[in-house]
Amino acid sequence: MNQRHPNLNNIISANTNFSYMLLINTKVTVGNVYIYRECIGYDIFIIMICFISHFAKKHGNIAPG
């Protein structure tokens, strides 16, 4: 099996677990800290989407653009 690239399922699973932890953390925070955590979570989500899209493009699964 080719081990050059990380397992995409593991990446998605780790991201889901991390997002769940962020969600729990935001429930117990208020005000600016809550907004700050939300922004971080959103940024991480966007970065993961970009990473997955880039990963898929290398294999020709997603059309460029």
Tab-separated table of N, CA and C in Angstrom:
chain	number	residue	atom	x	y	z
A	1	MET	N	0.847	-1.192	0.000
A	1	MET	CA	0.000	0.000	0.000
A	1	MET	C	0.889	1.251	0.000
A	2	ASN	N	0.468	2.248	-0.756
A	2	ASN	CA	1.242	3.476	-0.854
A	2	ASN	C	1.057	4.325	0.398
A	3	GLN	N	2.151	4.563	1.099
A	3	GLN	CA	2.089	5.330	2.353
A	3	GLN	C	2.638	6.747	2.195
A	4	ARG	N	2.789	7.208	0.957
A	4	ARG	CA	3.333	8.557	0.739
A	4	ARG	C	2.417	9.632	1.301
A	5	HIS	N	1.122	9.447	1.142
A	5	HIS	CA	0.161	10.444	1.598
A	5	HIS	C	-0.545	9.942	2.850
A	6	PRO	N	-0.919	10.861	3.745
A	6	PRO	CA	-1.678	10.446	4.932
A	6	PRO	C	-3.042	9.900	4.545
A	7	ASN	N	-3.549	9.010	5.357
A	7	ASN	CA	-4.860	8.415	5.098
A	7	ASN	C	-5.937	9.483	5.248
A	8	LEU	N	-6.709	9.705	4.184
A	8	LEU	CA	-7.714	10.769	4.184
A	8	LEU	C	-8.777	10.531	5.251
A	9	ASN	N	-9.133	9.269	5.480
A	9	ASN	CA	-10.129	8.962	6.508
A	9	ASN	C	-9.629	9.360	7.891
A	10	ASN	N	-8.355	9.134	8.146
A	10	ASN	CA	-7.782	9.527	9.434
A	10	ASN	C	-7.802	11.037	9.596
A	11	ILE	N	-7.517	11.759	8.510
A	11	ILE	CA	-7.526	13.224	8.561
A	11	ILE	C	-8.931	13.721	8.875
A	12	ILE	N	-9.924	13.188	8.188
A	12	ILE	CA	-11.308	13.622	8.400
A	12	ILE	C	-11.751	13.285	9.818
A	13	SER	N	-11.402	12.101	10.295
A	13	SER	CA	-11.777	11.686	11.644
A	13	SER	C	-11.139	12.596	12.688
A	14	ALA	N	-9.863	12.906	12.515
A	14	ALA	CA	-9.168	13.784	13.455
A	14	ALA	C	-9.803	15.169	13.441
A	15	ASN	N	-10.155	15.653	12.251
A	15	ASN	CA	-10.775	16.975	12.143
A	15	ASN	C	-12.134	16.985	12.826
A	16	THR	N	-12.891	15.912	12.678
A	16	THR	CA	-14.208	15.828	13.316
A	16	THR	C	-14.063	15.847	14.832
A	17	ASN	N	-13.116	15.078	15.347
A	17	ASN	CA	-12.895	15.046	16.794
A	17	ASN	C	-12.456	16.411	17.311
A	18	PHE	N	-11.588	17.076	16.566
A	18	PHE	CA	-11.100	18.389	16.975
A	18	PHE	C	-12.235	19.412	16.965
A	19	SER	N	-13.078	19.363	15.938
A	19	SER	CA	-14.218	20.277	15.847
A	19	SER	C	-15.180	20.039	17.005
A	20	TYR	N	-15.359	18.775	17.379
A	20	TYR	CA	-16.242	18.441	18.498
A	20	TYR	C	-15.690	19.020	19.801
A	21	MET	N	-14.371	18.931	19.983
A	21	MET	CA	-13.751	19.521	21.169
A	21	MET	C	-13.945	21.030	21.174
A	22	LEU	N	-13.790	21.662	20.005
A	22	LEU	CA	-14.008	23.108	19.915
A	22	LEU	C	-15.445	23.450	20.276
A	23	LEU	N	-16.374	22.634	19.794
A	23	LEU	CA	-17.792	22.882	20.063
A	23	LEU	C	-18.070	22.817	21.561
A	24	ILE	N	-17.495	21.808	22.222
A	24	ILE	CA	-17.671	21.685	23.674
A	24	ILE	C	-17.067	22.899	24.374
A	25	ASN	N	-15.883	23.310	23.930
A	25	ASN	CA	-15.218	24.454	24.555
A	25	ASN	C	-16.020	25.735	24.393
A	26	THR	N	-16.638	25.922	23.226
A	26	THR	CA	-17.374	27.165	22.994
A	26	THR	C	-18.625	27.225	23.859
A	27	LYS	N	-19.172	26.068	24.234
A	27	LYS	CA	-20.393	26.058	25.045
A	27	LYS	C	-20.148	26.579	26.456
A	28	VAL	N	-18.918	26.484	26.930
A	28	VAL	CA	-18.640	26.906	28.302
A	28	VAL	C	-17.928	28.254	28.355
A	29	THR	N	-17.842	28.930	27.200
A	29	THR	CA	-17.205	30.248	27.171
A	29	THR	C	-18.222	31.288	26.738
A	30	VAL	N	-17.898	32.565	27.002
A	30	VAL	CA	-18.839	33.638	26.685
A	30	VAL	C	-18.110	34.810	26.045
A	31	GLY	N	-18.897	35.701	25.438
A	31	GLY	CA	-18.370	36.964	24.935
A	31	GLY	C	-17.313	36.821	23.861
A	32	ASN	N	-16.248	37.619	23.989
A	32	ASN	CA	-15.201	37.682	22.975
A	32	ASN	C	-14.483	36.351	22.817
A	33	VAL	N	-14.297	35.637	23.914
A	33	VAL	CA	-13.617	34.342	23.848
A	33	VAL	C	-14.433	33.386	22.991
A	34	TYR	N	-15.752	33.399	23.153
A	34	TYR	CA	-16.624	32.545	22.353
A	34	TYR	C	-16.467	32.866	20.871
A	35	ILE	N	-16.507	34.147	20.531
A	35	ILE	CA	-16.379	34.565	19.129
A	35	ILE	C	-15.002	34.173	18.596
A	36	TYR	N	-13.976	34.367	19.425
A	36	TYR	CA	-12.604	34.043	19.041
A	36	TYR	C	-12.476	32.556	18.709
A	37	ARG	N	-13.044	31.711	19.554
A	37	ARG	CA	-13.009	30.265	19.323
A	37	ARG	C	-13.770	29.909	18.046
A	38	GLU	N	-14.904	30.561	17.831
A	38	GLU	CA	-15.693	30.294	16.632
A	38	GLU	C	-14.885	30.615	15.379
A	39	CYS	N	-14.179	31.747	15.414
A	39	CYS	CA	-13.370	32.148	14.261
A	39	CYS	C	-12.256	31.138	14.010
A	40	ILE	N	-11.609	30.686	15.069
A	40	ILE	CA	-10.545	29.693	14.926
A	40	ILE	C	-11.116	28.410	14.307
A	41	GLY	N	-12.258	27.972	14.819
A	41	GLY	CA	-12.876	26.760	14.294
A	41	GLY	C	-13.221	26.902	12.825
A	42	TYR	N	-13.725	28.067	12.444
A	42	TYR	CA	-14.087	28.312	11.046
A	42	TYR	C	-12.844	28.309	10.172
A	43	ASP	N	-11.771	28.956	10.629
A	43	ASP	CA	-10.525	28.988	9.869
A	43	ASP	C	-9.975	27.581	9.668
A	44	ILE	N	-9.989	26.781	10.718
A	44	ILE	CA	-9.487	25.408	10.615
A	44	ILE	C	-10.340	24.620	9.626
A	45	PHE	N	-11.657	24.830	9.674
A	45	PHE	CA	-12.558	24.142	8.751
A	45	PHE	C	-12.216	24.501	7.310
A	46	ILE	N	-12.033	25.781	7.025
A	46	ILE	CA	-11.710	26.229	5.668
A	46	ILE	C	-10.361	25.665	5.224
A	47	ILE	N	-9.382	25.695	6.119
A	47	ILE	CA	-8.060	25.154	5.793
A	47	ILE	C	-8.163	23.668	5.459
A	48	MET	N	-8.949	22.925	6.234
A	48	MET	CA	-9.108	21.498	5.968
A	48	MET	C	-9.782	21.259	4.627
A	49	ILE	N	-10.802	22.057	4.303
A	49	ILE	CA	-11.481	21.917	3.012
A	49	ILE	C	-10.497	22.185	1.877
A	50	CYS	N	-9.696	23.235	2.012
A	50	CYS	CA	-8.701	23.554	0.984
A	50	CYS	C	-7.681	22.427	0.855
A	51	PHE	N	-7.239	21.897	1.982
A	51	PHE	CA	-6.255	20.818	1.976
A	51	PHE	C	-6.814	19.576	1.297
A	52	ILE	N	-8.057	19.221	1.649
A	52	ILE	CA	-8.686	18.036	1.063
A	52	ILE	C	-8.897	18.240	-0.433
A	53	SER	N	-9.309	19.439	-0.833
A	53	SER	CA	-9.502	19.731	-2.252
A	53	SER	C	-8.175	19.620	-2.997
A	54	HIS	N	-7.117	20.163	-2.413
A	54	HIS	CA	-5.792	20.103	-3.030
A	54	HIS	C	-5.323	18.653	-3.130
A	55	PHE	N	-5.567	17.896	-2.078
A	55	PHE	CA	-5.189	16.482	-2.041
A	55	PHE	C	-5.916	15.716	-3.144
A	56	ALA	N	-7.225	16.007	-3.301
A	56	ALA	CA	-8.032	15.299	-4.289
A	56	ALA	C	-7.627	15.689	-5.709
A	57	LYS	N	-7.275	16.946	-5.923
A	57	LYS	CA	-6.881	17.403	-7.260
A	57	LYS	C	-5.648	16.663	-7.751
A	58	LYS	N	-4.745	16.346	-6.841
A	58	LYS	CA	-3.534	15.613	-7.213
A	58	LYS	C	-3.882	14.261	-7.830
A	59	HIS	N	-4.998	13.714	-7.414
A	59	HIS	CA	-5.410	12.403	-7.895
A	59	HIS	C	-6.481	12.500	-8.971
A	60	GLY	N	-6.826	13.733	-9.370
A	60	GLY	CA	-7.765	13.926	-10.462
A	60	GLY	C	-9.206	13.641	-10.104
A	61	ASN	N	-9.546	13.662	-8.811
A	61	ASN	CA	-10.917	13.359	-8.412
A	61	ASN	C	-11.822	14.577	-8.471
A	62	ILE	N	-11.232	15.765	-8.366
A	62	ILE	CA	-12.012	17.002	-8.401
A	62	ILE	C	-11.489	17.872	-9.534
A	63	ALA	N	-12.394	18.394	-10.343
A	63	ALA	CA	-11.993	19.238	-11.462
A	63	ALA	C	-11.351	20.520	-10.939
A	64	PRO	N	-10.294	20.986	-11.587
A	64	PRO	CA	-9.658	22.234	-11.142
A	64	PRO	C	-10.601	23.416	-11.256
A	65	GLY	N	-10.417	24.387	-10.377
A	65	GLY	CA	-11.279	25.566	-10.406
A	65	GLY	C	-12.213	25.549	-9.245
